[in-house]
Amino acid sequence: MVFKSIERIKQAIPDILHIAMFYNNGTIFETTFSQDLNIPKLGENFAEILKRFRKVYNLLNFDYNKYEKVIFETEDISIFIIKLGEESNIALFFKKEEPQDINLKPIRKYLDRIQELIDMDKEEL
């Protein structure tokens, strides 16, 4: 079920190259990446990114409740890591073409639906 929502997001925003959904511990539970990629390592790196941001906040004595999104941009690719729920996140990979602001509001309904599906899966466990 979750995969259908990922596919809908990709259809709604064709600029998305890949999507990876992961828990805070780095476990990727859904992705559009090929199995040739070291997916567990990718998840570990996502978890490490979030952990490092938390450490920066702690070093600066800022209150860290929860993040909403992290955006990392290079010349070619933009990566948006967005908080879905208490334990779940989604990473959206965009190919950069021309400078523009990417509005995530159109896909918020899909993100909300994905979160509902994740919560249902947790209850079944």
Coordinates of C-alpha atoms in Angstrom, one line a residue:
M1 CA 0.0 0.0 0.0
V2 CA 2.7 2.5 0.9
F3 CA 4.4 1.9 -2.5
K4 CA 1.3 3.1 -4.3
S5 CA 1.5 6.4 -2.4
I6 CA 5.1 6.8 -3.4
E7 CA 4.3 6.2 -7.0
R8 CA 1.5 8.8 -6.8
I9 CA 3.9 11.3 -5.4
K10 CA 6.3 10.7 -8.2
Q11 CA 3.4 11.1 -10.7
A12 CA 2.3 14.3 -9.1
I13 CA 5.8 15.8 -9.1
P14 CA 7.7 14.4 -12.1
D15 CA 10.9 16.2 -11.0
I16 CA 11.4 13.7 -8.2
L17 CA 14.1 11.2 -9.1
H18 CA 13.9 9.0 -6.1
I19 CA 12.1 8.6 -2.8
A20 CA 13.2 6.8 0.3
M21 CA 11.1 6.3 3.4
F22 CA 12.9 5.5 6.6
Y23 CA 12.6 5.3 10.3
N24 CA 14.7 7.4 12.7
N25 CA 17.0 4.4 13.3
G26 CA 17.8 4.4 9.6
T27 CA 15.8 1.4 8.5
I28 CA 14.5 2.1 5.0
F29 CA 11.1 0.5 4.6
E30 CA 10.2 1.8 1.1
T31 CA 12.2 3.2 -1.7
T32 CA 12.3 3.7 -5.4
F33 CA 16.1 3.1 -5.5
S34 CA 17.4 -0.1 -7.2
Q35 CA 18.4 -3.0 -5.1
D36 CA 21.9 -2.6 -6.5
L37 CA 22.3 0.3 -4.2
N38 CA 23.5 -0.3 -0.7
I39 CA 20.1 0.6 0.8
P40 CA 20.9 -0.2 4.4
K41 CA 23.9 2.1 4.2
L42 CA 21.8 4.8 2.7
G43 CA 19.4 4.5 5.7
E44 CA 22.3 4.6 8.2
N45 CA 23.5 7.9 6.6
F46 CA 20.0 9.4 6.8
A47 CA 19.9 8.6 10.5
E48 CA 23.3 10.0 11.0
I49 CA 22.3 13.3 9.3
L50 CA 19.4 13.7 11.6
K51 CA 21.5 12.8 14.6
R52 CA 24.2 15.4 13.7
F53 CA 21.6 18.1 13.4
R54 CA 20.3 17.2 16.8
K55 CA 23.9 17.4 18.2
V56 CA 24.4 20.8 16.6
Y57 CA 21.2 22.1 18.4
N58 CA 22.4 20.6 21.7
L59 CA 25.9 22.3 21.3
L60 CA 24.2 25.6 20.7
N61 CA 21.8 25.1 23.6
F62 CA 18.8 25.4 21.3
D63 CA 15.6 23.5 22.0
Y64 CA 15.3 20.6 19.7
N65 CA 11.8 19.3 19.7
K66 CA 11.6 17.7 16.2
Y67 CA 12.6 18.8 12.8
E68 CA 10.2 19.5 10.0
K69 CA 12.5 19.3 7.0
V70 CA 16.2 19.3 6.1
I71 CA 17.2 20.5 2.6
F72 CA 20.5 19.8 1.0
E73 CA 21.3 21.3 -2.4
T74 CA 24.2 20.8 -4.7
E75 CA 24.6 21.9 -8.3
D76 CA 22.8 18.8 -9.7
I77 CA 20.6 17.3 -6.9
S78 CA 18.4 18.6 -4.1
I79 CA 17.5 16.3 -1.3
F80 CA 14.5 17.1 1.0
I81 CA 14.2 15.0 4.2
I82 CA 10.8 15.6 5.7
K83 CA 9.4 14.4 9.0
L84 CA 6.3 12.3 8.5
G85 CA 5.5 11.1 12.0
E86 CA 7.1 10.5 15.3
E87 CA 9.5 7.8 13.9
S88 CA 9.2 8.1 10.2
N89 CA 10.7 10.3 7.5
I90 CA 10.7 10.6 3.7
A91 CA 13.7 11.7 1.5
L92 CA 12.8 13.2 -1.8
F93 CA 15.6 13.5 -4.4
F94 CA 15.1 16.1 -7.1
K95 CA 17.2 16.8 -10.2
K96 CA 18.0 20.5 -10.2
E97 CA 17.2 22.3 -13.4
E98 CA 16.7 25.9 -12.9
P99 CA 16.5 27.9 -9.7
Q100 CA 13.0 27.6 -8.3
D101 CA 11.3 27.1 -5.0
I102 CA 9.8 23.6 -4.7
N103 CA 6.4 23.8 -3.0
L104 CA 5.7 20.7 -1.0
K105 CA 2.1 21.6 -0.2
P106 CA 0.7 19.7 -3.2
I107 CA 2.1 16.4 -2.0
R108 CA 1.2 17.0 1.7
K109 CA -2.0 14.9 1.3
Y110 CA 0.2 12.0 0.0
L111 CA 2.6 12.4 2.9
D112 CA -0.3 12.4 5.4
R113 CA -1.7 9.2 3.7
I114 CA 1.7 7.6 3.9
Q115 CA 1.9 8.4 7.6
E116 CA -1.5 6.8 8.2
L117 CA -0.3 3.6 6.4
I118 CA 2.9 3.6 8.4
D119 CA 0.9 3.9 11.7
M120 CA -1.4 1.0 10.6
D121 CA 1.6 -1.2 9.9
K122 CA 3.1 -0.4 13.4
E123 CA -0.2 -1.4 15.0
E124 CA -0.1 -4.7 13.2
L125 CA 3.3 -5.4 14.6

